[in-house]
CSV table of C-alpha atoms in Angstrom, one decimal:
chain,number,residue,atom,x,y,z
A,31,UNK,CA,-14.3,-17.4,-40.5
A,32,UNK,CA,-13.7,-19.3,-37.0
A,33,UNK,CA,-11.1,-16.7,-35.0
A,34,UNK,CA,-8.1,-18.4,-34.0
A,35,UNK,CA,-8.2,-19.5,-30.3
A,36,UNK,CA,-6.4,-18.3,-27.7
A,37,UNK,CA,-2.5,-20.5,-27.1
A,38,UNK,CA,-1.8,-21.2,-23.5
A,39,UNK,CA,1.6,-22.3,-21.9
A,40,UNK,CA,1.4,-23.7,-18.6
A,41,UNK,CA,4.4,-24.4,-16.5
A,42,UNK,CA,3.7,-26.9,-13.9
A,43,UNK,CA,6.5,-28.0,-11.1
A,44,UNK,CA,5.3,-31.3,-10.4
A,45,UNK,CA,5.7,-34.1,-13.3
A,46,UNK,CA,3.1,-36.5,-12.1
A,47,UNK,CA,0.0,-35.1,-10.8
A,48,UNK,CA,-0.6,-31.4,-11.9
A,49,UNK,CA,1.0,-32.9,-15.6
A,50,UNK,CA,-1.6,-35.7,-15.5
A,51,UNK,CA,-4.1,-33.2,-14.8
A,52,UNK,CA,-3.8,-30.6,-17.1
A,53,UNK,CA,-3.1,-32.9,-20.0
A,54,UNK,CA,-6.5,-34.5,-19.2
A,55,UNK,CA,-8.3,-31.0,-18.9
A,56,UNK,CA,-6.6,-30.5,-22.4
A,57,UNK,CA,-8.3,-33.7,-23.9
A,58,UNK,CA,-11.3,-32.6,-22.3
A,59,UNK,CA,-11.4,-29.1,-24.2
A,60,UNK,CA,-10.8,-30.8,-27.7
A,61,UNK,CA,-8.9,-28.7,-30.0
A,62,UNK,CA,-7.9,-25.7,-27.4
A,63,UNK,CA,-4.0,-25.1,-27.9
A,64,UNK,CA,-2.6,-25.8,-25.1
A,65,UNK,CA,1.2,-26.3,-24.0
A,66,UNK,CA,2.2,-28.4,-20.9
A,67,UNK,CA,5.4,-28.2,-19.6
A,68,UNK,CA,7.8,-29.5,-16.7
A,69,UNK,CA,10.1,-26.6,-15.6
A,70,UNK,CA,12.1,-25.3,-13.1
A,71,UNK,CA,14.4,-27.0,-10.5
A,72,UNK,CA,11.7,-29.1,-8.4
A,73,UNK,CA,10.1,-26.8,-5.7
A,74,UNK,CA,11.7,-23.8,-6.8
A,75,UNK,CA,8.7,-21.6,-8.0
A,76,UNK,CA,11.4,-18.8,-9.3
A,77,UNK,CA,13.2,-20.6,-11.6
A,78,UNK,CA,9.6,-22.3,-13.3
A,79,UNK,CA,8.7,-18.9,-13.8
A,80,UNK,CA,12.4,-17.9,-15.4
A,81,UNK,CA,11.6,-21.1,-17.5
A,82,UNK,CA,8.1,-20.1,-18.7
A,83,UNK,CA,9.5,-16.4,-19.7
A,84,UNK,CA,12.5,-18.2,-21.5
A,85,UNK,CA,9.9,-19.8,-23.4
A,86,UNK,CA,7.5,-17.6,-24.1
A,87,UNK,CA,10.2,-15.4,-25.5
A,88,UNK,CA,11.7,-18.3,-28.1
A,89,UNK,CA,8.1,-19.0,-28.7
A,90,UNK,CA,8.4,-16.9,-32.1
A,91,UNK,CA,11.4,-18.5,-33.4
A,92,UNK,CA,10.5,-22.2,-32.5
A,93,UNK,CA,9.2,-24.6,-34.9
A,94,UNK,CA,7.4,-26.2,-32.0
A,95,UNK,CA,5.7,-23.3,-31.0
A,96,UNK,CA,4.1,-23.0,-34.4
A,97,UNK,CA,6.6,-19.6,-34.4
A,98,UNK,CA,3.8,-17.6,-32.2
A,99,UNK,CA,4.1,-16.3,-28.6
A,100,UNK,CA,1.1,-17.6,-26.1
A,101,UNK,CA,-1.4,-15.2,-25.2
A,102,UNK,CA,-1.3,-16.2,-21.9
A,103,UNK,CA,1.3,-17.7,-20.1
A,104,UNK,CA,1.2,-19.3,-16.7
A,105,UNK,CA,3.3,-21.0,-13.8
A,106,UNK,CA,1.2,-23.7,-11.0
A,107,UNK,CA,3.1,-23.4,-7.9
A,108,UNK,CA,2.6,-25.2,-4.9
A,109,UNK,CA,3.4,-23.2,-1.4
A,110,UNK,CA,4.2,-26.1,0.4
A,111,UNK,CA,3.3,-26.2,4.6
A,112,UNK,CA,5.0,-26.7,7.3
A,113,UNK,CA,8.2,-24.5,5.7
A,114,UNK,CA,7.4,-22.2,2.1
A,115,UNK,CA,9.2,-22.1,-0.3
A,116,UNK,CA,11.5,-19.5,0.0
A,117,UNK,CA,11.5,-17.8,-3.6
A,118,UNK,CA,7.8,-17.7,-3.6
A,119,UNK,CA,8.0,-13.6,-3.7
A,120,UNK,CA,10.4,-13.3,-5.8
A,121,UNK,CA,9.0,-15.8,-8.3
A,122,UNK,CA,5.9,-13.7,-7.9
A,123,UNK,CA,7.3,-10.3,-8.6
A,124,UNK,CA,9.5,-11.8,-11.6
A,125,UNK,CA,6.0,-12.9,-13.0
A,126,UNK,CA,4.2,-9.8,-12.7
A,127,UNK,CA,7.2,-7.9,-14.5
A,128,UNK,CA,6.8,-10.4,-17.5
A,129,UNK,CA,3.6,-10.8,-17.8
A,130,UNK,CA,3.0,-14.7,-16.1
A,131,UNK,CA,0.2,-15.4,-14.1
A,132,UNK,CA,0.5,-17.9,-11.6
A,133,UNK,CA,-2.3,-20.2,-10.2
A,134,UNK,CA,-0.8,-21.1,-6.2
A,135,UNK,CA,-1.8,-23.6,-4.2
A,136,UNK,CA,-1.4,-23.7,-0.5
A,137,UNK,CA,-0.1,-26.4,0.5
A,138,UNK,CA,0.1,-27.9,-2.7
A,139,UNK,CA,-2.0,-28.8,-6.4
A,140,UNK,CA,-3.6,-31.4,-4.4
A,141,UNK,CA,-5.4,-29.4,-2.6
A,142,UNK,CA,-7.6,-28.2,-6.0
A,143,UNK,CA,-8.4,-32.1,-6.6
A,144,UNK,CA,-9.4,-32.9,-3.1
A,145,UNK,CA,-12.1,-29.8,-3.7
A,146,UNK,CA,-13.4,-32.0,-6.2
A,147,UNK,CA,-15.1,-34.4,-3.5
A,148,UNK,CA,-15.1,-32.4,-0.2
A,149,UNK,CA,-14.8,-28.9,1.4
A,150,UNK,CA,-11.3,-28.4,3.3
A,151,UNK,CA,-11.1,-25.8,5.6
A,152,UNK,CA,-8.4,-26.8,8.1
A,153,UNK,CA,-4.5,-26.3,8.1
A,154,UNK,CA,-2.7,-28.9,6.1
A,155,UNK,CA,1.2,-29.9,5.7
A,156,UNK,CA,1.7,-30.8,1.9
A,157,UNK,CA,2.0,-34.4,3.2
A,158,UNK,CA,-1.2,-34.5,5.4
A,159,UNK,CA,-2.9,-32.6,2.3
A,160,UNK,CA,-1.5,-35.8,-0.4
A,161,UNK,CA,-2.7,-38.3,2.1
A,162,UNK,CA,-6.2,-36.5,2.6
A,163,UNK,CA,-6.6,-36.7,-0.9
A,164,UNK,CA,-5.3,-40.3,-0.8
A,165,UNK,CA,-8.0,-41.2,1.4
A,166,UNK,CA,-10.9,-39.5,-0.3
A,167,UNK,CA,-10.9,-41.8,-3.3
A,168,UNK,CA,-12.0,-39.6,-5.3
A,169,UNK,CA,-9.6,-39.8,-8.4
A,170,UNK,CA,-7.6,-42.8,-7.7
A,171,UNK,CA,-4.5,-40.7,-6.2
A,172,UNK,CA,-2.1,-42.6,-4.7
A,173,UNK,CA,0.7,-40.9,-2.8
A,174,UNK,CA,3.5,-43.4,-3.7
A,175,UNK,CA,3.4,-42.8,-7.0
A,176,UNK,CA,1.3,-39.4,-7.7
A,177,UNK,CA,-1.2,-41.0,-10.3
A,178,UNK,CA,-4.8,-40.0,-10.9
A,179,UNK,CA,-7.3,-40.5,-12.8
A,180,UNK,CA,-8.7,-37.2,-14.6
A,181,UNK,CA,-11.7,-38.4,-15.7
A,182,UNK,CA,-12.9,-38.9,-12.2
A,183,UNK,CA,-12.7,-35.7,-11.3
A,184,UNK,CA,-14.9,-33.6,-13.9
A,185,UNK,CA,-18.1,-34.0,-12.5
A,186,UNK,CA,-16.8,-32.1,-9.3
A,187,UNK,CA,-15.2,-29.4,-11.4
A,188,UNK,CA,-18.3,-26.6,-9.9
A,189,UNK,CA,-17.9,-27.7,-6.5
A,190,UNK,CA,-13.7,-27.5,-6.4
A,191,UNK,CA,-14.6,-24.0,-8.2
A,192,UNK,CA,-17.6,-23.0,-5.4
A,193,UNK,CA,-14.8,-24.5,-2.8
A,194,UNK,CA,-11.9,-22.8,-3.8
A,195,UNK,CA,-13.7,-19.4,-4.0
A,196,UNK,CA,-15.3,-19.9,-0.3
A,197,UNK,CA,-11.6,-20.0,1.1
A,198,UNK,CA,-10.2,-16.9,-1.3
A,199,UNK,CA,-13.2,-15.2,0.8
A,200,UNK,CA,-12.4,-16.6,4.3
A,201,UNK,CA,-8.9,-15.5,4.4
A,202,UNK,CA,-7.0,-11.7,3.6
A,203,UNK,CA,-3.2,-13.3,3.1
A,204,UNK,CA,-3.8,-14.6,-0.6
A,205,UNK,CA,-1.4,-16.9,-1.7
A,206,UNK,CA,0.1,-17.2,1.7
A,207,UNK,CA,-3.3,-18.2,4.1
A,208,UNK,CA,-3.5,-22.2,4.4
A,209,UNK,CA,-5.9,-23.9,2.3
A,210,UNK,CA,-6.2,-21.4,-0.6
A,211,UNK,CA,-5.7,-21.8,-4.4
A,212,UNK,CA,-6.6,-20.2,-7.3
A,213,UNK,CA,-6.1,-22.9,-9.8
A,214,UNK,CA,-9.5,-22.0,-10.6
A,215,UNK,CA,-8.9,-18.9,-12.2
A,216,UNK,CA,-6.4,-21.0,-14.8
A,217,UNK,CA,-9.3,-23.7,-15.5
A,218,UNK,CA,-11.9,-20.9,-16.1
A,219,UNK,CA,-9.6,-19.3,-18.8
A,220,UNK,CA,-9.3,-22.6,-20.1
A,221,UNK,CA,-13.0,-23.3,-20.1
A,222,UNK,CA,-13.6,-19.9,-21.9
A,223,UNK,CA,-11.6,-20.0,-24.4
A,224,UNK,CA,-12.5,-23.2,-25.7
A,225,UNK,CA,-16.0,-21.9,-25.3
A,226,UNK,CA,-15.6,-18.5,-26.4
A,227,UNK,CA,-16.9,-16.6,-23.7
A,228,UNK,CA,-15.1,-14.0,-21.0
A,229,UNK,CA,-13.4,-16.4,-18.4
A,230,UNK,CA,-15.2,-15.9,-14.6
A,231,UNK,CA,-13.1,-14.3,-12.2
């Protein structure tokens, strides 16, 4: 008998862009439960990650939720540059008490999709980062209205993983140095578990 796979909740901030991509990364890894949802007060990282526990905890009374908690539950969070967001510590702490993960980017998600076509290595605002992805072409992004195109992007998925792990190696601030992201780390769990193997970390 097939063991039941792993149920993910992912709590993304942004409706557009990170939703798009997650939801194609879900059709991607065909029959991997996966829950995507909007939460949180837009830019305000603590109260997505009060959403996600809310959740998780109604999980085993909910219909929707197939009456079963996640086994993993996660919050993407975008830093933002010039200013941060101010709760971004807080929102961190609450996580760890709770058991979220969180999967930052600095200055923002698109960041993780420009690693897709090209290194970045160089201080970004979250606007100059949007319009740098803009510009790339790579997955049909368009800053007006935050659209991509998923399938686009899957062939770069090693580089943006290679990419993303070169700047967690450049820098000693974490979450904090601009670029850095860890979206990676979510994908990967994502990947193994639809493949049945220990996610690399």
């Amino acid at each position: 008998m097939r063991p039941e796979q792993r149920r993910f909740l992912i709590y993304c901030e942004g409706e557009c862009t990170e939703n798009q991509y997650f939801k194609g990364l879900r059709s991607e890894l065909r029959a991997l439960p996966v829950s995507i949802c909007i939460g949180g007060e837009h830019g305000e990282p603590k109260s997505l990650v009060k959403a996600a526990i809310a959740h998780q905890e109604r999980a085993p009374r909910s219909a929707a939720d197939r009456y079963t908690p996640y086994d993993e539950v996660w919050c993407v969070v975008d830093v933002e540059a010039p200013v941060a967001q101010s709760s971004l510590e807080a929102a961190r702490r609450l996580a760890d008490r709770n058991g979220v993960a969180i999967a930052y980017s600095n200055p923002c998600f698109e960041l993780w999709l420009l690693l897709h076509s090209a290194p970045v290595t160089a201080y970004h605002t979250s606007a100059q980062m949007q319009q740098a992805l803009e510009h790339s072409g790579g997955c049909g992004y368009v800053t007006s209205r935050k659209h991509l195109e998923y399938e686009a992007l899957r062939a770069g998925y090693p580089q943006a993983r290679t990419r993303a792990e070169e700047l967690r190696r450049r820098g000693s601030g974490g979450w904090s140095d601009n670029p850095w992201t860890n979206v990676d780390h979510l994908v990967e769990c994502l990947r193994a578990a639809r493949h049945g193997v220990p996610p690399q970390r």
